[in-house]
Coordinates of C-alpha atoms in Angstrom, one line a residue:
Chain G
M36 CA 22.2 -3.8 -31.2
L37 CA 20.5 -0.9 -29.2
E38 CA 22.3 1.5 -31.6
N39 CA 20.1 0.0 -34.4
V40 CA 16.9 1.1 -32.6
R41 CA 15.2 4.3 -33.4
V42 CA 12.3 5.9 -31.6
V43 CA 9.9 7.9 -33.8
M44 CA 7.4 10.2 -32.1
V45 CA 4.7 11.4 -34.4
E46 CA 3.1 14.8 -34.0
T47 CA 3.7 15.0 -30.3
T48 CA 1.7 17.8 -28.8
H49 CA 3.3 18.4 -25.4
P50 CA 7.0 19.2 -25.4
G51 CA 7.4 17.8 -21.9
N52 CA 6.6 14.3 -23.3
I53 CA 9.4 14.6 -25.8
G54 CA 11.9 15.4 -23.0
A55 CA 10.5 12.6 -20.8
A56 CA 10.8 10.2 -23.8
A57 CA 14.4 11.2 -24.3
R58 CA 15.2 10.5 -20.7
A59 CA 13.3 7.2 -20.8
M60 CA 15.4 6.2 -23.9
K61 CA 18.7 7.1 -22.4
T62 CA 18.0 5.1 -19.2
M63 CA 17.6 2.1 -21.4
G64 CA 20.6 2.9 -23.7
L65 CA 18.7 4.2 -26.7
A66 CA 19.9 7.4 -28.5
D67 CA 18.3 7.8 -31.9
L68 CA 15.1 9.9 -31.6
R69 CA 13.2 11.3 -34.6
L70 CA 10.3 13.7 -34.2
V71 CA 7.7 13.9 -37.0
S72 CA 6.2 17.4 -37.0
P73 CA 6.3 18.0 -33.2
A74 CA 4.0 20.9 -32.1
V75 CA 6.8 22.5 -30.1
Y76 CA 10.5 21.7 -30.4
P77 CA 13.0 22.7 -29.0
S78 CA 11.4 23.8 -25.8
A79 CA 12.6 24.6 -22.2
E80 CA 10.0 22.2 -20.9
A81 CA 11.4 19.3 -22.9
T82 CA 14.9 20.1 -21.7
A83 CA 13.7 20.2 -18.1
R84 CA 11.9 16.9 -18.4
A85 CA 14.9 15.3 -20.2
S86 CA 17.0 15.8 -17.1
G87 CA 20.3 14.0 -17.7
A88 CA 19.3 13.0 -21.3
G89 CA 19.8 16.5 -22.8
D90 CA 22.3 14.9 -25.3
V91 CA 19.6 12.5 -26.7
L92 CA 17.1 15.4 -26.8
S93 CA 19.4 17.8 -28.6
A94 CA 20.5 15.2 -31.1
A95 CA 16.8 14.4 -32.0
R96 CA 16.1 14.9 -35.7
V97 CA 13.0 16.7 -36.7
C98 CA 11.4 15.1 -39.8
A99 CA 8.9 16.6 -42.1
D100 CA 7.1 13.3 -42.7
L101 CA 7.1 9.6 -41.7
D102 CA 9.2 8.7 -44.8
E103 CA 12.1 10.7 -43.6
A104 CA 11.7 9.3 -40.1
L105 CA 11.7 5.7 -41.3
E106 CA 14.7 6.2 -43.6
G107 CA 16.7 2.9 -43.7
A108 CA 14.5 1.1 -41.2
T109 CA 13.9 -2.6 -42.0
L110 CA 11.5 -3.5 -39.1
V111 CA 8.9 -1.0 -38.2
I112 CA 6.9 -1.5 -35.1
G113 CA 3.8 0.6 -34.3
T114 CA 2.5 1.1 -30.8
S115 CA -1.2 1.0 -30.5
A116 CA -3.7 0.9 -27.7
R117 CA -6.1 -1.3 -29.5
Q118 CA -6.7 -3.2 -32.6
R119 CA -8.3 -1.4 -35.5
R120 CA -10.7 -2.7 -38.1
I121 CA -8.3 -4.9 -39.9
P122 CA -6.2 -6.9 -37.5
W123 CA -2.5 -6.7 -38.0
P124 CA 0.2 -9.0 -36.5
C125 CA 0.1 -7.8 -33.0
L126 CA 2.4 -8.7 -30.1
T127 CA 2.7 -7.9 -26.5
P128 CA 5.9 -6.2 -25.5
R129 CA 7.2 -9.5 -24.2
Q130 CA 6.4 -11.3 -27.4
L131 CA 8.2 -8.4 -29.2
S132 CA 11.2 -9.0 -27.0
A133 CA 11.2 -12.7 -28.0
Q134 CA 10.9 -11.8 -31.6
L135 CA 13.8 -9.3 -31.5
Q136 CA 16.0 -11.9 -30.0
R137 CA 15.7 -13.8 -33.2
E138 CA 16.5 -10.9 -35.5
P139 CA 19.8 -10.6 -37.3
E140 CA 22.2 -7.9 -36.2
S141 CA 21.6 -6.0 -39.4
T142 CA 17.9 -5.3 -38.6
R143 CA 17.2 -1.6 -38.3
I144 CA 14.4 -1.1 -35.9
A145 CA 12.0 1.9 -35.7
V146 CA 9.3 2.1 -33.1
L147 CA 6.5 4.5 -33.7
F148 CA 4.7 6.4 -31.0
G149 CA 1.6 8.4 -31.9
R150 CA -0.1 11.5 -30.7
E151 CA -1.1 12.0 -27.1
D152 CA -4.8 12.1 -27.9
R153 CA -5.3 9.7 -30.7
G154 CA -2.2 7.6 -31.2
L155 CA -1.1 6.6 -34.7
T156 CA -3.4 7.0 -37.7
N157 CA -4.5 3.9 -39.6
D158 CA -2.2 5.0 -42.5
E159 CA 0.7 5.1 -40.1
L160 CA -0.1 1.8 -38.5
R161 CA -0.2 0.3 -42.0
R162 CA 3.4 1.3 -42.5
C163 CA 4.3 -1.1 -39.8
N164 CA 5.5 -4.7 -39.9
L165 CA 4.2 -5.4 -36.5
H166 CA 2.0 -3.7 -33.9
V167 CA 2.7 -3.9 -30.2
T168 CA 0.0 -3.4 -27.6
V169 CA 0.8 -3.1 -23.9
P170 CA -1.4 -5.3 -21.7
A171 CA -3.4 -2.8 -19.7
N172 CA -6.4 -2.1 -17.6
P173 CA -9.4 -2.7 -19.9
D174 CA -11.2 0.2 -18.1
Y175 CA -8.3 2.7 -18.6
G176 CA -5.4 1.6 -20.8
V177 CA -4.2 5.0 -21.9
L178 CA -0.5 5.2 -21.1
N179 CA 1.3 8.5 -21.3
V180 CA 3.4 8.4 -24.4
A181 CA 6.7 8.8 -22.5
S182 CA 5.7 6.0 -20.2
A183 CA 5.0 3.9 -23.2
V184 CA 8.5 4.8 -24.5
Q185 CA 10.0 3.8 -21.2
L186 CA 8.2 0.5 -21.1
I187 CA 9.0 -0.5 -24.7
A188 CA 12.6 0.7 -24.4
Y189 CA 12.9 -1.5 -21.3
E190 CA 11.7 -4.5 -23.2
L191 CA 14.0 -3.7 -26.1
R192 CA 16.9 -3.5 -23.6
L193 CA 16.0 -6.9 -22.1
A194 CA 15.7 -8.4 -25.6
L195 CA 18.9 -6.9 -27.0
V196 CA 21.3 -6.6 -24.0
G197 CA 19.8 -9.0 -21.5
E198 CA 18.2 -8.8 -18.2
D199 CA 21.1 -8.1 -15.8
A200 CA 24.1 -7.1 -17.9
D201 CA 24.4 -4.2 -15.6
L202 CA 23.5 -5.9 -12.4
P203 CA 26.6 -7.9 -11.4
E204 CA 25.8 -7.4 -7.8
A205 CA 22.3 -8.8 -8.3
R206 CA 23.7 -11.8 -10.2
A207 CA 26.3 -12.4 -7.4
R208 CA 23.6 -12.2 -4.8
R209 CA 21.3 -14.5 -6.7
E210 CA 24.0 -17.2 -6.8
A211 CA 24.8 -16.7 -3.2
M212 CA 21.3 -16.6 -1.9
P213 CA 18.6 -18.1 -4.0
L214 CA 15.2 -17.1 -2.7
P215 CA 13.3 -20.1 -1.5
E216 CA 9.8 -21.0 -2.5
M217 CA 7.5 -20.1 0.3
F218 CA 4.8 -22.4 1.7
W219 CA 3.2 -21.1 4.8
D220 CA 1.1 -23.0 7.3
E221 CA 0.7 -19.8 9.2
P222 CA -0.2 -16.3 7.9
P223 CA 2.8 -14.1 7.3
A224 CA 3.7 -11.4 9.8
S225 CA 3.1 -7.9 8.7
N226 CA 6.1 -5.7 8.0
Q227 CA 5.2 -3.7 11.0
A228 CA 5.3 -6.7 13.2
V229 CA 8.7 -7.6 11.9
A230 CA 9.9 -4.0 12.4
G231 CA 8.5 -4.1 16.0
F232 CA 10.4 -7.2 16.7
L233 CA 13.6 -5.8 15.3
D234 CA 13.3 -2.7 17.4
H235 CA 12.7 -4.9 20.4
L236 CA 15.7 -7.0 19.5
E237 CA 17.9 -3.9 19.2
Q238 CA 16.7 -2.9 22.6
V239 CA 17.5 -6.2 24.1
M240 CA 20.9 -6.3 22.4
T241 CA 21.7 -2.9 23.7
E242 CA 20.5 -3.7 27.2
S243 CA 22.5 -6.8 27.1
G244 CA 25.6 -4.8 26.3
F245 CA 26.2 -6.7 23.1
L246 CA 25.3 -3.6 21.1
N247 CA 27.1 -0.4 21.8
P248 CA 24.7 2.4 20.8
E249 CA 27.6 4.7 20.4
Q250 CA 29.2 2.3 17.9
P251 CA 26.4 0.2 16.4
G252 CA 28.3 -0.7 13.2
Q253 CA 26.3 -2.8 10.8
V254 CA 24.9 -5.2 13.4
M255 CA 21.2 -4.1 13.1
T256 CA 21.4 -3.9 9.4
R257 CA 22.5 -7.4 9.2
M258 CA 19.7 -8.5 11.6
R259 CA 17.1 -6.6 9.5
R260 CA 18.3 -8.2 6.4
L261 CA 18.2 -11.6 8.0
F262 CA 14.7 -11.4 9.3
L263 CA 13.2 -9.5 6.4
R264 CA 14.7 -12.0 4.0
A265 CA 13.3 -14.9 6.0
R266 CA 9.8 -13.3 5.9
P267 CA 8.7 -14.7 9.3
D268 CA 5.1 -15.8 9.9
K269 CA 2.9 -14.4 12.7
M270 CA 3.6 -17.4 14.9
E271 CA 7.3 -17.0 14.6
I272 CA 7.2 -13.3 15.4
S273 CA 5.0 -14.1 18.4
I274 CA 7.5 -16.6 19.6
L275 CA 10.5 -14.2 19.1
R276 CA 8.7 -11.4 20.8
G277 CA 7.8 -13.6 23.7
T278 CA 11.4 -14.7 24.0
L279 CA 12.6 -11.0 24.1
V280 CA 10.0 -10.2 26.8
A281 CA 11.1 -13.1 28.8
I282 CA 14.7 -12.1 28.5
Q283 CA 13.9 -8.6 29.7
K284 CA 11.8 -9.8 32.6
H285 CA 14.4 -12.2 33.7
A286 CA 17.1 -9.5 33.7
A287 CA 14.8 -7.2 35.6
R288 CA 14.2 -9.8 38.2
Q289 CA 17.9 -10.5 38.5
A290 CA 18.6 -6.8 39.0
A291 CA 15.9 -6.6 41.7
D292 CA 17.3 -9.8 43.1
T293 CA 13.8 -11.2 43.6
P294 CA 13.2 -14.9 43.9
R295 CA 12.9 -16.6 40.5
D296 CA 9.6 -18.1 39.5
D297 CA 11.1 -19.9 36.6
E298 CA 13.0 -22.7 38.4
P299 CA 14.2 -25.4 36.0
G300 CA 11.5 -28.0 35.5
T301 CA 8.6 -25.9 36.7
R302 CA 7.7 -24.2 33.3
Q303 CA 6.7 -25.7 30.0
R304 CA 9.4 -24.9 27.4
Chain P
M229 CA -4.5 -9.9 -6.6
L230 CA -3.8 -6.4 -8.0
E231 CA -6.1 -5.1 -5.3
N232 CA -3.5 -6.3 -2.8
V233 CA -0.8 -4.1 -4.2
R234 CA 0.0 -0.7 -2.8
V235 CA 2.3 1.9 -4.2
V236 CA 4.0 4.1 -1.6
M237 CA 5.7 7.3 -2.8
V238 CA 8.1 8.7 -0.2
E239 CA 8.6 12.5 0.0
T240 CA 7.9 13.1 -3.6
T241 CA 9.0 16.6 -4.5
H242 CA 7.2 17.3 -7.8
P243 CA 3.4 17.0 -7.8
G244 CA 3.4 16.2 -11.5
N245 CA 5.2 13.0 -10.7
I246 CA 2.4 12.0 -8.3
G247 CA -0.2 12.5 -10.9
A248 CA 1.8 10.7 -13.5
A249 CA 2.3 7.8 -11.1
A250 CA -1.5 7.6 -10.4
R251 CA -2.0 7.4 -14.2
A252 CA 0.6 4.7 -14.6
M253 CA -1.0 2.7 -11.8
K254 CA -4.4 2.9 -13.2
T255 CA -3.3 1.8 -16.7
M256 CA -2.1 -1.4 -15.0
G257 CA -5.1 -1.8 -12.8
L258 CA -3.6 -0.6 -9.5
A259 CA -5.6 1.7 -7.2
D260 CA -4.0 1.9 -3.8
L261 CA -1.6 4.9 -3.6
R262 CA -0.1 6.2 -0.3
L263 CA 2.0 9.3 -0.1
V264 CA 4.5 9.8 2.7
S265 CA 5.0 13.5 3.3
P266 CA 4.6 14.7 -0.3
A267 CA 6.0 18.2 -0.8
V268 CA 2.8 19.4 -2.6
Y269 CA -0.5 17.5 -2.5
P270 CA -3.1 18.0 -3.7
S271 CA -2.1 20.1 -6.7
A272 CA -3.5 21.1 -10.0
E273 CA -0.3 19.8 -11.8
A274 CA -0.8 16.4 -10.3
T275 CA -4.5 16.4 -11.4
A276 CA -3.5 17.4 -14.9
R277 CA -0.8 14.7 -15.2
A278 CA -3.1 12.1 -13.8
S279 CA -5.4 12.5 -16.8
G280 CA -8.1 9.8 -16.6
A281 CA -6.8 8.5 -13.3
G282 CA -8.2 11.3 -11.1
D283 CA -10.0 8.7 -9.0
V284 CA -6.7 7.0 -8.0
L285 CA -5.1 10.4 -7.3
S286 CA -8.0 11.7 -5.2
A287 CA -8.2 8.4 -3.2
A288 CA -4.5 8.6 -2.4
R289 CA -3.8 8.6 1.3
V290 CA -1.3 11.0 2.7
C291 CA 0.7 9.4 5.5
A292 CA 2.8 11.0 8.2
D293 CA 5.4 8.3 8.1
L294 CA 6.4 5.0 6.5
D295 CA 4.8 3.0 9.3
E296 CA 1.4 4.3 8.4
A297 CA 2.1 3.8 4.7
L298 CA 3.1 0.1 5.3
E299 CA 0.2 -0.7 7.5
G300 CA -0.8 -4.3 7.0
A301 CA 1.8 -5.0 4.3
T302 CA 3.4 -8.5 4.4
L303 CA 5.8 -8.1 1.5
V304 CA 7.6 -4.8 1.1
I305 CA 9.6 -4.2 -2.0
G306 CA 12.0 -1.2 -2.3
T307 CA 13.0 0.2 -5.6
S308 CA 16.6 1.2 -5.8
A309 CA 18.9 2.4 -8.5
R310 CA 21.9 0.8 -7.1
Q311 CA 23.1 -1.5 -4.3
R312 CA 24.1 0.1 -1.1
R313 CA 26.9 -0.9 1.3
I314 CA 25.2 -4.0 2.7
P315 CA 23.8 -6.0 -0.1
W316 CA 20.1 -7.0 0.2
P317 CA 18.2 -9.6 -1.7
C318 CA 17.9 -7.8 -5.0
L319 CA 15.8 -8.8 -8.0
T320 CA 15.2 -7.5 -11.5
P321 CA 11.6 -6.6 -12.2
R322 CA 11.3 -9.8 -14.2
Q323 CA 12.6 -11.9 -11.3
L324 CA 10.2 -10.0 -9.0
S325 CA 7.4 -11.0 -11.4
A326 CA 8.4 -14.7 -11.1
Q327 CA 8.6 -14.4 -7.3
L328 CA 5.1 -12.8 -7.1
Q329 CA 3.6 -15.6 -9.1
R330 CA 4.6 -17.9 -6.3
E331 CA 3.0 -15.8 -3.6
P332 CA -0.2 -16.8 -1.9
E333 CA -3.3 -14.7 -2.5
S334 CA -3.1 -13.3 1.0
T335 CA 0.2 -11.5 0.5
R336 CA -0.2 -7.7 0.9
I337 CA 2.4 -6.1 -1.3
A338 CA 3.7 -2.6 -0.9
V339 CA 6.2 -1.1 -3.4
L340 CA 8.2 1.8 -2.2
F341 CA 9.4 4.6 -4.5
G342 CA 11.8 7.2 -3.2
R343 CA 12.6 10.8 -3.7
E344 CA 13.3 12.2 -7.2
D345 CA 16.9 13.2 -6.2
R346 CA 18.1 10.5 -3.9
G347 CA 15.6 7.7 -3.8
L348 CA 15.0 5.8 -0.6
T349 CA 17.2 6.2 2.4
N350 CA 19.1 3.3 3.8
D351 CA 16.7 3.1 6.7
E352 CA 13.8 2.9 4.3
L353 CA 15.5 0.2 2.2
R354 CA 16.1 -1.7 5.4
R355 CA 12.4 -2.0 5.9
C356 CA 12.1 -4.0 2.8
N357 CA 12.0 -7.7 2.2
L358 CA 13.3 -7.4 -1.3
H359 CA 14.9 -4.7 -3.4
V360 CA 14.2 -4.4 -7.1
T361 CA 16.5 -2.7 -9.5
V362 CA 15.6 -1.9 -13.1
P363 CA 18.3 -3.0 -15.6
A364 CA 19.4 0.3 -17.1
N365 CA 22.1 2.1 -18.9
P366 CA 25.2 2.0 -16.7
D367 CA 26.0 5.6 -17.9
Y368 CA 22.6 7.0 -17.0
G369 CA 20.2 4.8 -15.2
V370 CA 18.1 7.4 -13.5
L371 CA 14.5 6.7 -14.3
N372 CA 11.9 9.3 -13.6
V373 CA 9.9 8.1 -10.6
A374 CA 6.6 7.9 -12.5
S375 CA 8.3 6.0 -15.3
A376 CA 9.6 3.6 -12.6
V377 CA 6.0 3.2 -11.3
Q378 CA 4.8 2.5 -14.8
L379 CA 7.5 -0.2 -15.4
I380 CA 7.0 -2.0 -12.0
A381 CA 3.2 -1.8 -12.3
Y382 CA 3.5 -3.4 -15.7
E383 CA 5.6 -6.2 -14.4
L384 CA 3.2 -6.7 -11.5
R385 CA 0.3 -6.9 -13.9
L386 CA 2.1 -9.5 -16.0
A387 CA 2.8 -11.5 -12.8
L388 CA -0.6 -11.2 -11.2
V389 CA -3.0 -11.0 -14.2
G390 CA -1.0 -12.5 -17.0
E391 CA 0.4 -11.2 -20.2
D392 CA -2.6 -10.9 -22.5
A393 CA -5.7 -11.2 -20.4
D394 CA -7.0 -8.1 -22.1
L395 CA -5.7 -8.9 -25.6
P396 CA -8.2 -11.5 -26.9
E397 CA -7.6 -10.2 -30.4
A398 CA -3.9 -10.6 -30.1
R399 CA -4.3 -14.1 -28.8
A400 CA -6.7 -14.9 -31.7
R401 CA -4.2 -13.5 -34.2
R402 CA -1.4 -15.4 -32.7
E403 CA -3.2 -18.6 -33.1
A404 CA -4.2 -17.8 -36.6
M405 CA -0.9 -16.4 -37.7
P406 CA 2.3 -17.5 -35.9
L407 CA 5.2 -15.4 -36.9
P408 CA 7.8 -17.4 -38.7
E409 CA 11.5 -17.5 -37.8
M410 CA 13.3 -15.5 -40.4
F411 CA 16.5 -16.7 -42.1
W412 CA 17.5 -14.4 -44.9
D413 CA 20.0 -15.1 -47.6
E414 CA 19.4 -11.6 -48.8
P415 CA 19.4 -8.3 -46.9
P416 CA 15.9 -7.2 -45.9
A417 CA 14.2 -4.5 -47.8
S418 CA 13.8 -1.2 -46.1
N419 CA 10.4 -0.1 -45.0
Q420 CA 10.5 2.7 -47.5
A421 CA 11.3 0.2 -50.3
V422 CA 8.3 -1.9 -49.3
A423 CA 6.1 1.3 -49.1
G424 CA 7.3 2.3 -52.5
F425 CA 6.4 -1.0 -53.9
L426 CA 3.0 -0.9 -52.3
D427 CA 2.3 2.6 -53.8
H428 CA 3.4 1.2 -57.1
L429 CA 1.1 -1.8 -56.7
E430 CA -1.8 0.5 -55.8
Q431 CA -1.1 2.5 -58.9
V432 CA -1.0 -0.6 -61.1
M433 CA -4.2 -2.0 -59.5
T434 CA -5.9 1.3 -60.1
E435 CA -4.7 1.6 -63.7
S436 CA -5.8 -1.9 -64.3
G437 CA -9.3 -1.1 -63.2
F438 CA -9.2 -3.7 -60.4
L439 CA -9.1 -1.0 -57.8
N440 CA -11.8 1.8 -57.9
P441 CA -10.2 4.8 -56.3
E442 CA -13.7 6.1 -55.4
Q443 CA -14.5 2.9 -53.5
P444 CA -11.1 1.4 -52.5
G445 CA -12.5 -0.6 -49.6
Q446 CA -9.9 -2.5 -47.6
V447 CA -8.0 -3.8 -50.6
M448 CA -4.8 -1.9 -50.1
T449 CA -4.9 -2.4 -46.3
R450 CA -4.9 -6.1 -46.9
M451 CA -2.0 -5.8 -49.4
R452 CA 0.0 -3.7 -46.9
R453 CA -0.6 -6.2 -44.2
L454 CA 0.5 -9.1 -46.4
F455 CA 3.7 -7.5 -47.6
L456 CA 4.7 -6.0 -44.3
R457 CA 4.1 -9.2 -42.5
A458 CA 6.1 -11.1 -45.0
R459 CA 9.1 -8.7 -44.6
P460 CA 10.4 -9.0 -48.1
D461 CA 14.1 -8.9 -48.8
K462 CA 15.7 -6.4 -51.3
M463 CA 15.8 -9.0 -54.1
E464 CA 12.1 -9.8 -53.7
I465 CA 11.2 -6.1 -53.8
S466 CA 13.4 -5.6 -56.8
I467 CA 11.6 -8.4 -58.6
L468 CA 8.2 -7.1 -57.6
R469 CA 9.0 -3.6 -58.7
G470 CA 10.4 -4.9 -62.0
T471 CA 7.2 -6.8 -62.6
L472 CA 5.1 -3.7 -62.0
V473 CA 7.3 -1.6 -64.3
A474 CA 7.0 -4.3 -67.0
I475 CA 3.2 -4.4 -66.5
Q476 CA 2.9 -0.7 -67.0
K477 CA 5.2 -0.6 -70.0
H478 CA 3.3 -3.3 -71.6
A479 CA 0.0 -1.5 -71.0
A480 CA 1.5 1.7 -72.4
R481 CA 2.7 -0.1 -75.5
Q482 CA -0.7 -1.7 -75.9
A483 CA -2.3 1.7 -75.6
A484 CA 0.1 3.2 -78.2
D485 CA -0.4 0.0 -80.2
T486 CA 3.4 -0.1 -80.8
P487 CA 5.1 -3.3 -81.7
R488 CA 6.0 -5.5 -78.7
D489 CA 9.6 -6.1 -77.9
D490 CA 8.8 -8.8 -75.5
E491 CA 7.7 -11.6 -77.8
P492 CA 7.5 -14.9 -76.1
G493 CA 10.8 -16.7 -76.1
T494 CA 12.9 -13.7 -76.8
R495 CA 13.5 -12.6 -73.2
Q496 CA 14.9 -14.4 -70.3
R497 CA 12.2 -15.0 -67.6

């Protein structure tokens, strides 16, 4: 159904935003871009910002007015930073996603994005069936127009294609390794503490001869994955580090052939 | 909890992307930006692209290495376009959102964003507890780094603040006017057909003297909202248009004082 979705950018001022929007669209599988009276188009800046989405950009259709841009659309969605005087049915992007999942395949969707400085006019918003407002910082909710395209396109993709249609690896991992709920009685270790432990572990594994630094293979990668996935707490890392220190001290003592002070039974385990 | 979230950009090449990321962060209520060895910072281009988020940009901390950038973090999330050789626990942004809702308040989150051309290195990805991959077009899934920041920040906001904390109007509307499920036995009218009807309606309301074009008030806005919300089908619009035509013809005949051809009982209703 993504082929039934059109992005309409109204009187965009900066050509870079048009290119960035084309790229955002393509990353989410959208291809139909219409530009109502863009200030500058085509433009080298738009092409540069489009990156690998030059095909979407060059296929964009410049329209003289909104009527031409909305040709054939049956569900028109206006993006708006805030509610105007007369409230309109207004959804969050997630609610829009839920709504679109109920739409028949025949629905022809057009999403309108307004000018960089002042969005869509009231007249333009009144051409819309629905408005969508991105939840944002009340102190500064002004998304860049291409960022807004990215975000809405992402929600449209989730609604119309699904969350992980393209992530078979992720799905396989999830089945194989569900992440546990975490309830800690100790504060979690910092990432640095875990990294420090892993370096220490590698040292001990190397010193022990288990790990050949000339041919390390994937051993440490697997260790990192294990310990990072487990998200150890501070106490656990402290215990692990203490264990490594003890192993090294023990080896040093053995090498020096000094008498051992850790005779069985003399130390608390 | 948003104040416990840090964005870490690693070896960003284009200063414009740093500014755009700062803006994306601020729109979602994030403020803690760390830059590992940026190619150019500070920069006028970054400042321009940051727009109203100059405070986030100028407070960004430049770090010599990843260790400094991850200082104190207890949950490190790496953004990655694809799975590497050794699979890591990998979530979609939405799954990440669900995961973060289960985190204790004390969790210190760092989200890593890699280089424009090649993302994060395997070593960097192996510093992460989790990887997150945005569902994307399998033929072109390369999001701009600032767009990725926008999208992840949006999901973090949804997870940690909630969907419509800042949309009281939307919530009020939703309670007042739940959108119905739509089952059509007729194809939906196009937006243009509805707009054409509304123009026609306005004309008839004006001709009728109901609507004073000098003082239209909010009448047509309310009509637009009504008909767009209702999402009429083609048949309904056809009937409405026919009605308006009939009203106008009737008025014209009355004005001309011609004999009526629509005597009661002679026409099918």
